[in-house]
Amino acid sequence: MAEPRLIEISPVTRVEGHGKVTIHLDAEGQVDEARLHIVEFRGFERFIRGRLLWEVPVIVQRLCGICPVSHHLAAAKAMDQIVGVDELPPTAEKMRRLMHYGQVMQSHVLHFFHLAAPDLLFGFGAPADRRNIFEVLRQEPELGRRAILMRKFGQEIIEATAGKKVHGTGAIPGGINRNLSLETRDGFLARIDEMQDWALDAVALARDYTMSHATLVDSFAAFPSSYMSLVRGGDGALDLYHGNLRALDASGSTIFDQLDYTRYMDVLVEDVRPWSYMKFPYIRDIGAQTGWYRVGPLARMNTVGFIDTPLANAARTELLAGDGEGLNHAILGNHWARMVEVLHCVEKIRELLHDPDLQGTDLKATGERRQSGIGVIEAPRGNLIHHYEVDENDQVTYCNLIVSTTHNNEGLNRAVRDVAVKQLSGQAQITEGMLNHIEVAIRAYDPCLSCATHALGQMPLQVELYDAGGGLLDARNTSG
Amino acid sequence: MTAFRFTIDGVEIDAREGQTIMEAADEAGIYIPRLCDHEGLRHQGSCRVCTVKAGGRSVSACTQPAAAGQEVENETPHLGKLRRDLVEMLFHEGNHLCPICEASGNCELQAMAYRLDMTAPTKFPYLEPCRALDASHPDIALDRNRCISCGRCIRASQDVDGKGVFGYVGRGIHRHVGLSAEDLAGTDAKLADFAISPEVCPVGCIIRKRVGFATPIGEREFDKGLIGHEIEERRHE
C-alpha cells in the first residue's frame, strides 16, 4: 500500500436528497479525511420568493415526504407572526399540536422499526438481503404488525388534523382550517390504550438493545458535543411544538437558555464549505472550529429538564441514568430516545383527545401585518428553523431554512470519520460489513430522508476505491 | 315558445326553441363537460371541451342550437379522448401545480381531468411558461401561469360588471388575457366584482387574497363529487 487512495461512496441513499461519502486513505492506508457531502441543491429558499404568504406552509412542506408536517407547522408559525398573531385560538394551537404529535410518532416509528430495526435485530454485518422490514415481518411478525399499525395511527392523526396523511393543508396563517369531530376523536380514543402499551414495549425493546450492547453503543461513533433544542418556556420541559432555545455544552453547562427563537441569528452562524451544499451551523460565541452542536431526539433528552408526561419522563430518567450527571453522547442512544418520544407523543395525544377545545369553532386569529416571521419547531429529527420576509403585496422576499440535518452536519461528518477510521484504516478490500457500518452511523442520525427511505433497507450505496492517480482499484455496492 | 324533443346518446329529452344543446341537456340532467362556459355568462364556444357530435358534425354544445329530432352523441369513447386531449393540452400550456395551488379541490380544470380519466401527467411536453405573479392589488392577485384563456373573467367584467378589467391580447398561440392597465392595481377591479368572484375563474389564476387554504380538504367543491354531479343529480330527481 504505497500510495494514497480515495474511497467514494456515491450515492449515499436514505438521506434527504442526494449525498456521497469520500474517504481519503494515506500511503499507509490510514484514514486521512472522511466527509459526507450533500451534493443536491435544495433551492426552496430561492423559488419560494415571489409566492404569496398563505401558500408558504403548503409549498415548503414538499421539502419532505416523511416529515412534511414539521415544515408545514414551522412555516405556519412564521406566517402567524407575519399576519400579526402571537397567540392562536386554543382550538388552533391544540389541533396543530395534535398534528405534530401524530407526525413525530409516525416518523419515529418508521425510522426505528422499518429502517433501523433490521440492523439492530440482525446485526450490522447481516446479509444485505435480510436487512429490511420484510425480514422483520418474517422473523418478528407481531413486532412488524405493531410497527405498521402504530405508524398508521400517527398518520391518521395527521389526516384528521391536516386533511391528508401526507401534504395536507390544516395550518393556515393565524390558525387552523378545521376542528376535530367527536366521532373522529372517539375512534382514536378507542385505540389509544393499545398504542400506549405498544409504545411502552417499544421503549423496553430499545432500552434492552442498548443495555445488552453497551460496549458497542458506548463506542460506536460516540463522541461528546454540544446540544441544542427548544424547551418549554419557564420550566424547561420537553416541548416539541413551541418554546425557547436552550444549548448545553458537552459537559452539560448552559451556553444559552430560554432564548427567544426569533433571535436565532444572534447565536447561530451558518458556515459554508466549498465541498457541500449543506451549511455548517455553529454557535457564534464559541466559533466555527468548536461551536458545532447536535440536535434530535437524544439532544432533546439531554437538553430538557424533564418531560411533562409521567411514563415518558420515567423512561427518560432511565435513559440518562447510566451517564451520572453528564449527558448521553452515544449516537445509537438516539433509537432509545426516539421511542421515549413516541411514548410522550402517545401520552400527549391522549391528553389532547380529552380536551374539549378540539371541538371549538374559533379557528383563526388576525392581527396587524408584519414584515418578517420566524417559526421554530422540534421536528422528529431535531430543531427546525423557518425564517421569511414578506413585502407589502404579500409576496415572499426572503427565506432561510435550517433543517435538522443541517444542524447535525458536523456530527454526521464526525460519525462517518469515526467509523471510517475504525473500519477502513489499513484495509485493502472494501467489504459489505464496512459499508453497512458507515450506513448505520449515518442512519443513527435519521438524516431527513424523504426520498431515499423508500428503498426500505436496500441502500444502493456505492463505494469506489481509487489509487492516487485516479485508477479504480475496487468497487462494491450494498445491493450487489 | 315551441317545444320539441331530440336525443343525447339515445336518451330522448325535451327542449325549447332558442336553447342550445347544452342548456337542454342541463335541464334534462345530462352533463356535457365544459370549461369556458358558465351560467350567467354569454356562451363563447372557445374551449371545445363541450364538443359533441350532432348530425355527424363536431359542434360545441354550448353554442349549437338544439334542433327537433337531432341525434347528439355526448359520452362516446372517441369524444372522451378528444376532450381529454384538449384538457391535457391546457396542462401542457400552463404551470398547473395542483399540490401547491389553493384552487385545488375547487379547480374545474383539475376536476375535469379527474372526470375525463386523465390519470397520468400530460403526454404533451410541458411548455413551462414563466409568467410573473401580479400581486399589486391590495385584495386580488393574478397568477397567469394557471390561466387557461377561457375568457370567463373577460365576459363577467364586460357584460356583468360593466368594466372591462380583462380582455384578450394577441393572436393565435400568443393570445392571452390582458388587463386594462399596467397591473391589477392600476385597474378598477374590486373584490365585489362578479369577475373576481370564486365561481368565475375556473382555475387558480384569479386569487382573492388572504383566503388561501381556509376550506379544509373534504369540504371543497369537488370533494363532494365529480364535476357535473349537480347536473346529473337532476336526472334522478
Short mmCIF file of N, CA and C in Angstrom, two decimals, chain A residues 294-353:
data_model
loop_
_atom_site.label_atom_id
_atom_site.label_comp_id
_atom_site.label_asym_id
_atom_site.label_seq_id
_atom_site.Cartn_x
_atom_site.Cartn_y
_atom_site.Cartn_z
N ARG A 294 -25.29 19.34 18.19
CA ARG A 294 -26.20 18.38 17.58
C ARG A 294 -27.63 18.60 18.07
N VAL A 295 -28.56 18.16 17.25
CA VAL A 295 -29.99 18.26 17.57
C VAL A 295 -30.61 16.88 17.38
N GLY A 296 -31.86 16.73 17.78
CA GLY A 296 -32.55 15.46 17.56
C GLY A 296 -33.06 14.87 18.86
N PRO A 297 -33.55 13.65 18.79
CA PRO A 297 -34.17 13.04 19.97
C PRO A 297 -33.20 12.93 21.16
N LEU A 298 -31.97 12.45 20.91
CA LEU A 298 -31.02 12.31 22.02
C LEU A 298 -30.62 13.69 22.54
N ALA A 299 -30.46 14.63 21.63
CA ALA A 299 -30.14 16.01 22.04
C ALA A 299 -31.24 16.53 22.96
N ARG A 300 -32.48 16.26 22.61
CA ARG A 300 -33.60 16.75 23.44
C ARG A 300 -33.60 16.07 24.82
N MET A 301 -33.29 14.77 24.83
CA MET A 301 -33.22 14.09 26.13
C MET A 301 -32.18 14.78 27.01
N ASN A 302 -31.11 15.25 26.38
CA ASN A 302 -30.04 15.90 27.12
C ASN A 302 -30.40 17.32 27.56
N THR A 303 -31.07 18.06 26.67
CA THR A 303 -31.27 19.49 26.96
C THR A 303 -32.44 19.76 27.90
N VAL A 304 -33.52 18.99 27.78
CA VAL A 304 -34.72 19.36 28.54
C VAL A 304 -34.52 19.03 30.03
N GLY A 305 -35.25 19.75 30.87
CA GLY A 305 -35.16 19.49 32.31
C GLY A 305 -35.95 18.25 32.70
N PHE A 306 -37.08 18.05 32.04
CA PHE A 306 -37.93 16.90 32.32
C PHE A 306 -38.96 16.79 31.21
N ILE A 307 -39.73 15.70 31.26
CA ILE A 307 -40.85 15.53 30.31
C ILE A 307 -42.14 15.60 31.11
N ASP A 308 -43.11 16.35 30.60
CA ASP A 308 -44.31 16.59 31.41
C ASP A 308 -45.37 15.49 31.28
N THR A 309 -45.00 14.34 30.74
CA THR A 309 -45.91 13.20 30.78
C THR A 309 -45.21 12.10 31.57
N PRO A 310 -45.92 11.46 32.51
CA PRO A 310 -45.23 10.63 33.51
C PRO A 310 -44.47 9.43 32.94
N LEU A 311 -45.07 8.71 32.01
CA LEU A 311 -44.41 7.49 31.51
C LEU A 311 -43.14 7.84 30.74
N ALA A 312 -43.23 8.85 29.87
CA ALA A 312 -42.06 9.24 29.09
C ALA A 312 -40.99 9.83 29.99
N ASN A 313 -41.40 10.54 31.03
CA ASN A 313 -40.42 11.13 31.93
C ASN A 313 -39.64 10.03 32.66
N ALA A 314 -40.35 8.99 33.08
CA ALA A 314 -39.67 7.87 33.74
C ALA A 314 -38.71 7.19 32.77
N ALA A 315 -39.15 7.07 31.51
CA ALA A 315 -38.30 6.43 30.51
C ALA A 315 -37.06 7.27 30.24
N ARG A 316 -37.21 8.59 30.22
CA ARG A 316 -36.05 9.46 30.01
C ARG A 316 -35.08 9.34 31.18
N THR A 317 -35.61 9.30 32.37
CA THR A 317 -34.75 9.18 33.55
C THR A 317 -33.89 7.93 33.45
N GLU A 318 -34.51 6.84 32.98
CA GLU A 318 -33.78 5.59 32.83
C GLU A 318 -32.72 5.71 31.74
N LEU A 319 -33.08 6.41 30.66
CA LEU A 319 -32.13 6.58 29.55
C LEU A 319 -30.87 7.32 29.99
N LEU A 320 -31.07 8.32 30.84
CA LEU A 320 -29.92 9.13 31.27
C LEU A 320 -29.22 8.57 32.49
N ALA A 321 -29.82 7.53 33.11
CA ALA A 321 -29.33 7.05 34.40
C ALA A 321 -27.88 6.58 34.35
N GLY A 322 -27.50 5.92 33.26
CA GLY A 322 -26.16 5.36 33.17
C GLY A 322 -25.08 6.40 33.01
N ASP A 323 -25.47 7.64 32.81
CA ASP A 323 -24.47 8.65 32.50
C ASP A 323 -24.21 9.60 33.65
N GLY A 324 -24.64 9.21 34.84
CA GLY A 324 -24.38 10.04 36.00
C GLY A 324 -24.93 11.44 35.83
N GLU A 325 -24.10 12.41 36.09
CA GLU A 325 -24.55 13.79 35.97
C GLU A 325 -24.37 14.31 34.54
N GLY A 326 -23.63 13.57 33.75
CA GLY A 326 -23.29 14.06 32.42
C GLY A 326 -24.39 13.81 31.39
N LEU A 327 -24.08 14.13 30.14
CA LEU A 327 -25.02 13.95 29.05
C LEU A 327 -24.77 12.61 28.37
N ASN A 328 -25.76 12.15 27.64
CA ASN A 328 -25.63 10.90 26.89
C ASN A 328 -25.13 11.25 25.49
N HIS A 329 -23.94 10.80 25.16
CA HIS A 329 -23.35 11.13 23.86
C HIS A 329 -23.37 9.95 22.88
N ALA A 330 -23.93 8.83 23.29
CA ALA A 330 -23.89 7.62 22.45
C ALA A 330 -24.92 7.74 21.32
N ILE A 331 -24.42 7.89 20.11
CA ILE A 331 -25.33 8.18 18.99
C ILE A 331 -26.38 7.09 18.81
N LEU A 332 -26.02 5.84 19.11
CA LEU A 332 -27.03 4.78 18.98
C LEU A 332 -28.13 4.92 20.04
N GLY A 333 -27.85 5.73 21.06
CA GLY A 333 -28.89 6.03 22.05
C GLY A 333 -30.05 6.80 21.46
N ASN A 334 -29.84 7.36 20.28
CA ASN A 334 -30.93 8.05 19.58
C ASN A 334 -32.15 7.15 19.38
N HIS A 335 -31.90 5.86 19.14
CA HIS A 335 -33.02 4.95 18.90
C HIS A 335 -33.90 4.84 20.15
N TRP A 336 -33.22 4.72 21.30
CA TRP A 336 -33.96 4.67 22.57
C TRP A 336 -34.71 5.98 22.79
N ALA A 337 -34.01 7.09 22.55
CA ALA A 337 -34.63 8.42 22.73
C ALA A 337 -35.86 8.57 21.83
N ARG A 338 -35.77 8.05 20.61
CA ARG A 338 -36.93 8.12 19.71
C ARG A 338 -38.14 7.43 20.31
N MET A 339 -37.91 6.28 20.90
CA MET A 339 -39.04 5.54 21.46
C MET A 339 -39.61 6.23 22.70
N VAL A 340 -38.73 6.90 23.47
CA VAL A 340 -39.23 7.69 24.61
C VAL A 340 -40.16 8.80 24.08
N GLU A 341 -39.76 9.39 22.95
CA GLU A 341 -40.60 10.45 22.39
C GLU A 341 -41.89 9.90 21.79
N VAL A 342 -41.86 8.69 21.26
CA VAL A 342 -43.11 8.08 20.78
C VAL A 342 -44.07 7.93 21.95
N LEU A 343 -43.54 7.47 23.08
CA LEU A 343 -44.37 7.31 24.27
C LEU A 343 -44.92 8.67 24.71
N HIS A 344 -44.07 9.68 24.70
CA HIS A 344 -44.50 11.04 25.06
C HIS A 344 -45.63 11.50 24.12
N CYS A 345 -45.47 11.26 22.82
CA CYS A 345 -46.48 11.68 21.86
C CYS A 345 -47.81 10.98 22.13
N VAL A 346 -47.76 9.69 22.42
CA VAL A 346 -49.00 8.95 22.70
C VAL A 346 -49.68 9.54 23.95
N GLU A 347 -48.87 9.83 24.96
CA GLU A 347 -49.47 10.42 26.18
C GLU A 347 -50.07 11.80 25.89
N LYS A 348 -49.38 12.56 25.05
CA LYS A 348 -49.88 13.90 24.71
C LYS A 348 -51.13 13.82 23.84
N ILE A 349 -51.14 12.85 22.94
CA ILE A 349 -52.32 12.68 22.09
C ILE A 349 -53.53 12.34 22.96
N ARG A 350 -53.31 11.44 23.91
CA ARG A 350 -54.41 11.08 24.82
C ARG A 350 -54.94 12.32 25.56
N GLU A 351 -54.00 13.10 26.09
CA GLU A 351 -54.37 14.31 26.83
C GLU A 351 -55.20 15.24 25.95
N LEU A 352 -54.75 15.43 24.70
CA LEU A 352 -55.45 16.35 23.80
C LEU A 352 -56.82 15.82 23.41
N LEU A 353 -56.92 14.51 23.18
CA LEU A 353 -58.21 13.95 22.75
C LEU A 353 -59.29 14.17 23.80
#
